PDB file of C-alpha atoms in Angstrom:
ATOM      1  CA  MET A   1      65.012  49.391  96.727  1.00 70.00           C
ATOM      2  CA  THR A   2      67.834  46.856  96.494  1.00 88.00           C
ATOM      3  CA  TRP A   3      69.155  46.326  93.001  1.00 93.00           C
ATOM      4  CA  LYS A   4      68.754  42.877  91.479  1.00 94.00           C
ATOM      5  CA  MET A   5      71.604  41.323  89.527  1.00 95.00           C
ATOM      6  CA  LYS A   6      69.676  41.540  86.244  1.00 95.00           C
ATOM      7  CA  GLU A   7      69.152  45.261  86.826  1.00 96.00           C
ATOM      8  CA  ILE A   8      72.848  45.802  87.466  1.00 96.00           C
ATOM      9  CA  VAL A   9      73.760  43.879  84.321  1.00 96.00           C
ATOM     10  CA  LEU A  10      71.267  45.793  82.179  1.00 97.00           C
ATOM     11  CA  ALA A  11      72.395  49.141  83.598  1.00 97.00           C
ATOM     12  CA  VAL A  12      76.031  48.322  82.839  1.00 97.00           C
ATOM     13  CA  VAL A  13      75.280  47.091  79.327  1.00 97.00           C
ATOM     14  CA  LEU A  14      73.175  50.132  78.437  1.00 98.00           C
ATOM     15  CA  SER A  15      75.687  52.517  79.999  1.00 98.00           C
ATOM     16  CA  VAL A  16      78.564  50.977  78.074  1.00 98.00           C
ATOM     17  CA  ILE A  17      76.595  51.239  74.828  1.00 98.00           C
ATOM     18  CA  CYS A  18      75.822  54.883  75.594  1.00 98.00           C
ATOM     19  CA  GLY A  19      79.483  55.490  76.443  1.00 97.00           C
ATOM     20  CA  VAL A  20      80.550  54.225  73.026  1.00 97.00           C
ATOM     21  CA  ILE A  21      77.890  56.444  71.440  1.00 97.00           C
ATOM     22  CA  TYR A  22      79.231  59.372  73.498  1.00 97.00           C
ATOM     23  CA  LEU A  23      82.702  58.741  72.074  1.00 97.00           C
ATOM     24  CA  GLY A  24      81.399  58.742  68.508  1.00 96.00           C
ATOM     25  CA  TRP A  25      79.351  61.853  69.230  1.00 96.00           C
ATOM     26  CA  SER A  26      82.432  63.579  70.665  1.00 95.00           C
ATOM     27  CA  THR A  27      84.348  62.785  67.496  1.00 94.00           C
ATOM     28  CA  LEU A  28      81.519  64.150  65.363  1.00 95.00           C
ATOM     29  CA  TRP A  29      81.416  67.277  67.510  1.00 95.00           C
ATOM     30  CA  ILE A  30      84.916  68.330  66.357  1.00 94.00           C
ATOM     31  CA  PRO A  31      84.111  69.108  62.689  1.00 96.00           C
ATOM     32  CA  ILE A  32      80.647  70.436  63.483  1.00 96.00           C
ATOM     33  CA  SER A  33      81.932  72.848  66.130  1.00 95.00           C
ATOM     34  CA  ALA A  34      84.682  73.920  63.730  1.00 95.00           C
ATOM     35  CA  VAL A  35      82.036  74.912  61.177  1.00 96.00           C
ATOM     36  CA  ILE A  36      79.347  76.501  63.361  1.00 95.00           C
ATOM     37  CA  GLY A  37      81.280  77.188  66.558  1.00 94.00           C
ATOM     38  CA  PRO A  38      81.063  75.535  69.982  1.00 91.00           C
ATOM     39  CA  VAL A  39      77.978  77.530  70.981  1.00 93.00           C
ATOM     40  CA  GLY A  40      76.074  76.503  67.857  1.00 93.00           C
ATOM     41  CA  ALA A  41      77.247  72.919  68.280  1.00 95.00           C
ATOM     42  CA  GLY A  42      75.556  72.963  71.668  1.00 95.00           C
ATOM     43  CA  PHE A  43      72.503  71.451  69.981  1.00 96.00           C
ATOM     44  CA  MET A  44      74.392  68.133  70.199  1.00 97.00           C
ATOM     45  CA  PHE A  45      74.532  68.229  73.995  1.00 97.00           C
ATOM     46  CA  GLY A  46      71.495  66.074  74.741  1.00 97.00           C
ATOM     47  CA  ILE A  47      72.983  62.832  73.448  1.00 97.00           C
ATOM     48  CA  TRP A  48      75.711  63.076  76.108  1.00 97.00           C
ATOM     49  CA  VAL A  49      73.120  62.759  78.882  1.00 98.00           C
ATOM     50  CA  ILE A  50      70.796  60.137  77.399  1.00 98.00           C
ATOM     51  CA  ALA A  51      72.197  57.262  79.495  1.00 98.00           C
ATOM     52  CA  SER A  52      70.620  58.631  82.674  1.00 98.00           C
ATOM     53  CA  PRO A  53      66.965  58.803  81.584  1.00 98.00           C
ATOM     54  CA  ILE A  54      67.209  55.534  79.639  1.00 98.00           C
ATOM     55  CA  VAL A  55      68.423  53.494  82.611  1.00 98.00           C
ATOM     56  CA  ALA A  56      66.306  55.334  85.191  1.00 98.00           C
ATOM     57  CA  TYR A  57      63.152  54.947  83.073  1.00 98.00           C
ATOM     58  CA  ILE A  58      63.653  51.185  82.904  1.00 97.00           C
ATOM     59  CA  ILE A  59      64.950  50.346  86.389  1.00 96.00           C
ATOM     60  CA  ARG A  60      63.231  53.074  88.438  1.00 96.00           C
ATOM     61  CA  LYS A  61      65.438  53.019  91.504  1.00 96.00           C
ATOM     62  CA  PRO A  62      67.443  55.690  93.339  1.00 96.00           C
ATOM     63  CA  GLY A  63      70.901  56.124  91.914  1.00 96.00           C
ATOM     64  CA  ALA A  64      70.108  54.654  88.492  1.00 97.00           C
ATOM     65  CA  ALA A  65      70.420  57.949  86.613  1.00 98.00           C
ATOM     66  CA  PHE A  66      73.657  58.952  88.340  1.00 98.00           C
ATOM     67  CA  VAL A  67      75.348  55.567  87.984  1.00 97.00           C
ATOM     68  CA  ALA A  68      74.372  55.310  84.314  1.00 98.00           C
ATOM     69  CA  GLU A  69      75.770  58.722  83.373  1.00 98.00           C
ATOM     70  CA  VAL A  70      79.018  58.291  85.286  1.00 98.00           C
ATOM     71  CA  THR A  71      79.546  54.816  83.828  1.00 98.00           C
ATOM     72  CA  ALA A  72      78.874  56.041  80.300  1.00 98.00           C
ATOM     73  CA  ALA A  73      81.229  58.987  80.825  1.00 98.00           C
ATOM     74  CA  ALA A  74      83.925  56.643  82.143  1.00 98.00           C
ATOM     75  CA  VAL A  75      83.553  54.449  79.060  1.00 97.00           C
ATOM     76  CA  GLU A  76      83.867  57.528  76.843  1.00 97.00           C
ATOM     77  CA  LEU A  77      87.046  58.536  78.686  1.00 96.00           C
ATOM     78  CA  PHE A  78      88.723  55.143  78.601  1.00 96.00           C
ATOM     79  CA  THR A  79      87.882  54.513  74.950  1.00 95.00           C
ATOM     80  CA  GLY A  80      89.823  57.589  73.925  1.00 94.00           C
ATOM     81  CA  SER A  81      87.673  60.725  74.160  1.00 94.00           C
ATOM     82  CA  HIS A  82      89.559  63.834  73.085  1.00 92.00           C
ATOM     83  CA  PHE A  83      87.893  65.607  76.025  1.00 92.00           C
ATOM     84  CA  GLY A  84      90.124  63.563  78.334  1.00 94.00           C
ATOM     85  CA  LEU A  85      89.388  63.525  82.072  1.00 96.00           C
ATOM     86  CA  ALA A  86      86.843  66.308  81.567  1.00 95.00           C
ATOM     87  CA  ALA A  87      84.531  63.736  79.960  1.00 96.00           C
ATOM     88  CA  LEU A  88      84.290  61.890  83.276  1.00 97.00           C
ATOM     89  CA  LEU A  89      84.193  64.941  85.512  1.00 97.00           C
ATOM     90  CA  VAL A  90      81.399  66.639  83.592  1.00 97.00           C
ATOM     91  CA  GLY A  91      79.617  63.274  83.516  1.00 97.00           C
ATOM     92  CA  ILE A  92      79.576  63.252  87.310  1.00 98.00           C
ATOM     93  CA  PHE A  93      77.961  66.682  87.408  1.00 98.00           C
ATOM     94  CA  GLN A  94      75.478  65.772  84.673  1.00 98.00           C
ATOM     95  CA  GLY A  95      74.635  62.564  86.523  1.00 98.00           C
ATOM     96  CA  ILE A  96      73.867  64.544  89.676  1.00 98.00           C
ATOM     97  CA  GLY A  97      71.625  66.886  87.704  1.00 98.00           C
ATOM     98  CA  SER A  98      69.778  64.047  86.022  1.00 98.00           C
ATOM     99  CA  GLU A  99      69.354  62.169  89.294  1.00 98.00           C
ATOM    100  CA  THR A 100      67.936  65.289  90.922  1.00 98.00           C
ATOM    101  CA  ALA A 101      64.960  65.282  88.532  1.00 98.00           C
ATOM    102  CA  PHE A 102      63.857  61.840  89.719  1.00 98.00           C
ATOM    103  CA  ALA A 103      64.636  62.606  93.368  1.00 98.00           C
ATOM    104  CA  ILE A 104      62.360  65.671  93.256  1.00 98.00           C
ATOM    105  CA  PHE A 105      59.401  63.334  92.708  1.00 97.00           C
ATOM    106  CA  ARG A 106      60.762  60.798  95.214  1.00 96.00           C
ATOM    107  CA  TYR A 107      61.396  58.292  92.415  1.00 96.00           C
ATOM    108  CA  LYS A 108      57.665  57.843  91.786  1.00 94.00           C
ATOM    109  CA  ARG A 109      57.211  59.692  88.487  1.00 96.00           C
ATOM    110  CA  TYR A 110      58.800  58.458  85.302  1.00 97.00           C
ATOM    111  CA  ASN A 111      56.716  60.233  82.698  1.00 97.00           C
ATOM    112  CA  LEU A 112      57.889  62.352  79.766  1.00 97.00           C
ATOM    113  CA  PHE A 113      57.994  65.508  81.887  1.00 98.00           C
ATOM    114  CA  THR A 114      60.368  63.963  84.423  1.00 98.00           C
ATOM    115  CA  LEU A 115      62.592  62.511  81.712  1.00 98.00           C
ATOM    116  CA  MET A 116      62.827  65.885  79.973  1.00 98.00           C
ATOM    117  CA  LEU A 117      63.469  67.589  83.319  1.00 98.00           C
ATOM    118  CA  SER A 118      66.290  65.100  83.791  1.00 98.00           C
ATOM    119  CA  GLY A 119      67.902  66.292  80.565  1.00 98.00           C
ATOM    120  CA  ALA A 120      67.376  69.942  81.477  1.00 98.00           C
ATOM    121  CA  LEU A 121      68.940  69.622  84.933  1.00 98.00           C
ATOM    122  CA  ALA A 122      71.825  67.628  83.494  1.00 98.00           C
ATOM    123  CA  ALA A 123      72.509  70.664  81.288  1.00 98.00           C
ATOM    124  CA  VAL A 124      72.381  73.033  84.252  1.00 98.00           C
ATOM    125  CA  PHE A 125      74.764  70.935  86.338  1.00 98.00           C
ATOM    126  CA  GLY A 126      77.006  70.404  83.320  1.00 97.00           C
ATOM    127  CA  MET A 127      77.297  74.169  82.956  1.00 96.00           C
ATOM    128  CA  ILE A 128      78.134  74.454  86.653  1.00 96.00           C
ATOM    129  CA  TYR A 129      81.066  72.134  86.025  1.00 96.00           C
ATOM    130  CA  ASN A 130      82.174  74.205  83.027  1.00 94.00           C
ATOM    131  CA  LEU A 131      82.095  77.386  85.098  1.00 95.00           C
ATOM    132  CA  LEU A 132      84.117  75.769  87.892  1.00 94.00           C
ATOM    133  CA  ALA A 133      86.619  74.223  85.466  1.00 94.00           C
ATOM    134  CA  LYS A 134      87.072  77.194  83.125  1.00 91.00           C
ATOM    135  CA  GLY A 135      86.436  80.035  85.516  1.00 89.00           C
ATOM    136  CA  PHE A 136      83.465  82.368  85.820  1.00 80.00           C
ATOM    137  CA  GLY A 137      85.130  84.881  83.515  1.00 84.00           C
ATOM    138  CA  TYR A 138      85.426  82.388  80.653  1.00 85.00           C
ATOM    139  CA  TYR A 139      81.960  83.166  79.277  1.00 89.00           C
ATOM    140  CA  SER A 140      80.388  86.529  78.615  1.00 92.00           C
ATOM    141  CA  THR A 141      76.868  86.785  80.034  1.00 93.00           C
ATOM    142  CA  GLU A 142      75.358  86.542  76.552  1.00 95.00           C
ATOM    143  CA  VAL A 143      77.378  83.466  75.580  1.00 94.00           C
ATOM    144  CA  LEU A 144      76.687  81.806  78.923  1.00 94.00           C
ATOM    145  CA  LEU A 145      72.924  82.252  78.700  1.00 95.00           C
ATOM    146  CA  THR A 146      72.805  81.277  75.032  1.00 96.00           C
ATOM    147  CA  THR A 147      74.892  78.148  75.586  1.00 95.00           C
ATOM    148  CA  LEU A 148      72.905  77.155  78.656  1.00 96.00           C
ATOM    149  CA  GLY A 149      69.615  77.674  76.826  1.00 97.00           C
ATOM    150  CA  ILE A 150      70.710  75.547  73.874  1.00 97.00           C
ATOM    151  CA  HIS A 151      71.995  72.822  76.207  1.00 98.00           C
ATOM    152  CA  ILE A 152      68.766  72.750  78.202  1.00 98.00           C
ATOM    153  CA  ILE A 153      66.615  72.442  75.088  1.00 98.00           C
ATOM    154  CA  SER A 154      68.898  69.777  73.651  1.00 98.00           C
ATOM    155  CA  GLY A 155      68.962  67.922  76.967  1.00 98.00           C
ATOM    156  CA  MET A 156      65.173  67.883  77.061  1.00 98.00           C
ATOM    157  CA  ILE A 157      64.817  66.667  73.472  1.00 98.00           C
ATOM    158  CA  LEU A 158      67.869  64.522  72.652  1.00 97.00           C
ATOM    159  CA  GLY A 159      68.216  63.443  76.270  1.00 97.00           C
ATOM    160  CA  GLY A 160      64.774  63.071  77.854  1.00 98.00           C
ATOM    161  CA  TRP A 161      62.353  62.791  74.943  1.00 98.00           C
ATOM    162  CA  LEU A 162      64.582  60.575  72.817  1.00 98.00           C
ATOM    163  CA  ALA A 163      65.288  58.332  75.813  1.00 98.00           C
ATOM    164  CA  LYS A 164      61.562  57.700  76.190  1.00 98.00           C
ATOM    165  CA  VAL A 165      61.215  56.918  72.490  1.00 98.00           C
ATOM    166  CA  VAL A 166      64.137  54.459  72.626  1.00 97.00           C
ATOM    167  CA  VAL A 167      62.925  52.677  75.765  1.00 97.00           C
ATOM    168  CA  ASP A 168      59.280  52.511  74.658  1.00 97.00           C
ATOM    169  CA  THR A 169      60.451  50.985  71.381  1.00 96.00           C
ATOM    170  CA  LEU A 170      62.526  48.409  73.267  1.00 95.00           C
ATOM    171  CA  ALA A 171      59.582  47.651  75.548  1.00 94.00           C
ATOM    172  CA  LYS A 172      57.407  46.733  72.569  1.00 94.00           C
ATOM    173  CA  THR A 173      59.872  43.964  71.673  1.00 95.00           C
ATOM    174  CA  GLY A 174      59.311  42.278  75.016  1.00 94.00           C
ATOM    175  CA  VAL A 175      62.939  42.434  76.185  1.00 94.00           C
ATOM    176  CA  LEU A 176      62.042  44.552  79.221  1.00 95.00           C
ATOM    177  CA  GLU A 177      59.255  42.360  80.600  1.00 93.00           C
ATOM    178  CA  GLN A 178      61.141  41.551  83.812  1.00 93.00           C
ATOM    179  CA  TYR A 179      61.961  45.150  84.702  1.00 94.00           C
ATOM    180  CA  ALA A 180      60.158  47.826  86.704  1.00 92.00           C
ATOM    181  CA  ILE A 181      58.959  49.765  83.664  1.00 94.00           C
ATOM    182  CA  MET A 182      56.800  46.860  82.456  1.00 93.00           C
ATOM    183  CA  LYS A 183      55.745  45.741  85.913  1.00 88.00           C
ATOM    184  CA  GLU A 184      54.343  49.183  86.672  1.00 88.00           C
ATOM    185  CA  LYS A 185      52.680  49.316  83.271  1.00 86.00           C
ATOM    186  CA  ARG A 186      50.932  46.005  83.973  1.00 86.00           C
ATOM    187  CA  LYS A 187      49.765  47.278  87.369  1.00 83.00           C
ATOM    188  CA  LYS A 188      48.208  50.333  85.748  1.00 79.00           C
ATOM    189  CA  GLU A 189      46.528  48.215  83.093  1.00 75.00           C
ATOM    190  CA  ASP A 190      45.145  45.846  85.746  1.00 75.00           C
ATOM    191  CA  ALA A 191      43.889  48.789  87.797  1.00 69.00           C
ATOM    192  CA  ASN A 192      42.237  50.385  84.764  1.00 69.00           C
ATOM    193  CA  GLY A 193      40.660  47.066  83.847  1.00 64.00           C
ATOM    194  CA  HIS A 194      39.309  46.690  87.351  1.00 54.00           C
ATOM    195  CA  VAL A 195      37.807  50.185  87.327  1.00 54.00           C
ATOM    196  CA  SER A 196      36.197  49.718  83.916  1.00 55.00           C
ATOM    197  CA  GLY A 197      34.709  46.441  85.095  1.00 56.00           C
ATOM    198  CA  LEU A 198      32.916  48.035  88.024  1.00 55.00           C
TER     199      LEU A 198
END
């Protein structure tokens, strides 16, 4: 399960790109949350965890989801996020949550369900950070459950589902031919071809 240099480079590049997107998304969050409130603006959450499923879906190795999210969060922090250090700290928790989804299946399942589970667990672990950072009395039970529910749904859609759409689109261009995602796809196609030929 050793990482190859090309995998490290791709993970860094994608994470940095996601980190810049995170920064822009954070900036956009300010006026939107001012209009509809921070709970309502929770629908934006999923984009902040998309680095994990994107990188993990392509590279398919332990640690990929965690490293991607933490790197992206670090980029967001150091490029001037108004969230400050919290951007990195919550990124660590979200990375752990996302990584957990792939670990549950022993890094052998990278289908839509696992990617969406990655986004959902990132939301759960992100909320754990918020509770630890702000205190358990910060949210009323109703606000906590509503916020968590919105974050989970957003994480599944804007995190997991959208990550699959983005990566599958990239794969069609041929730029991912040398990575695990395409190698496993070719193995399945060869196996299906062998079965149909029997």
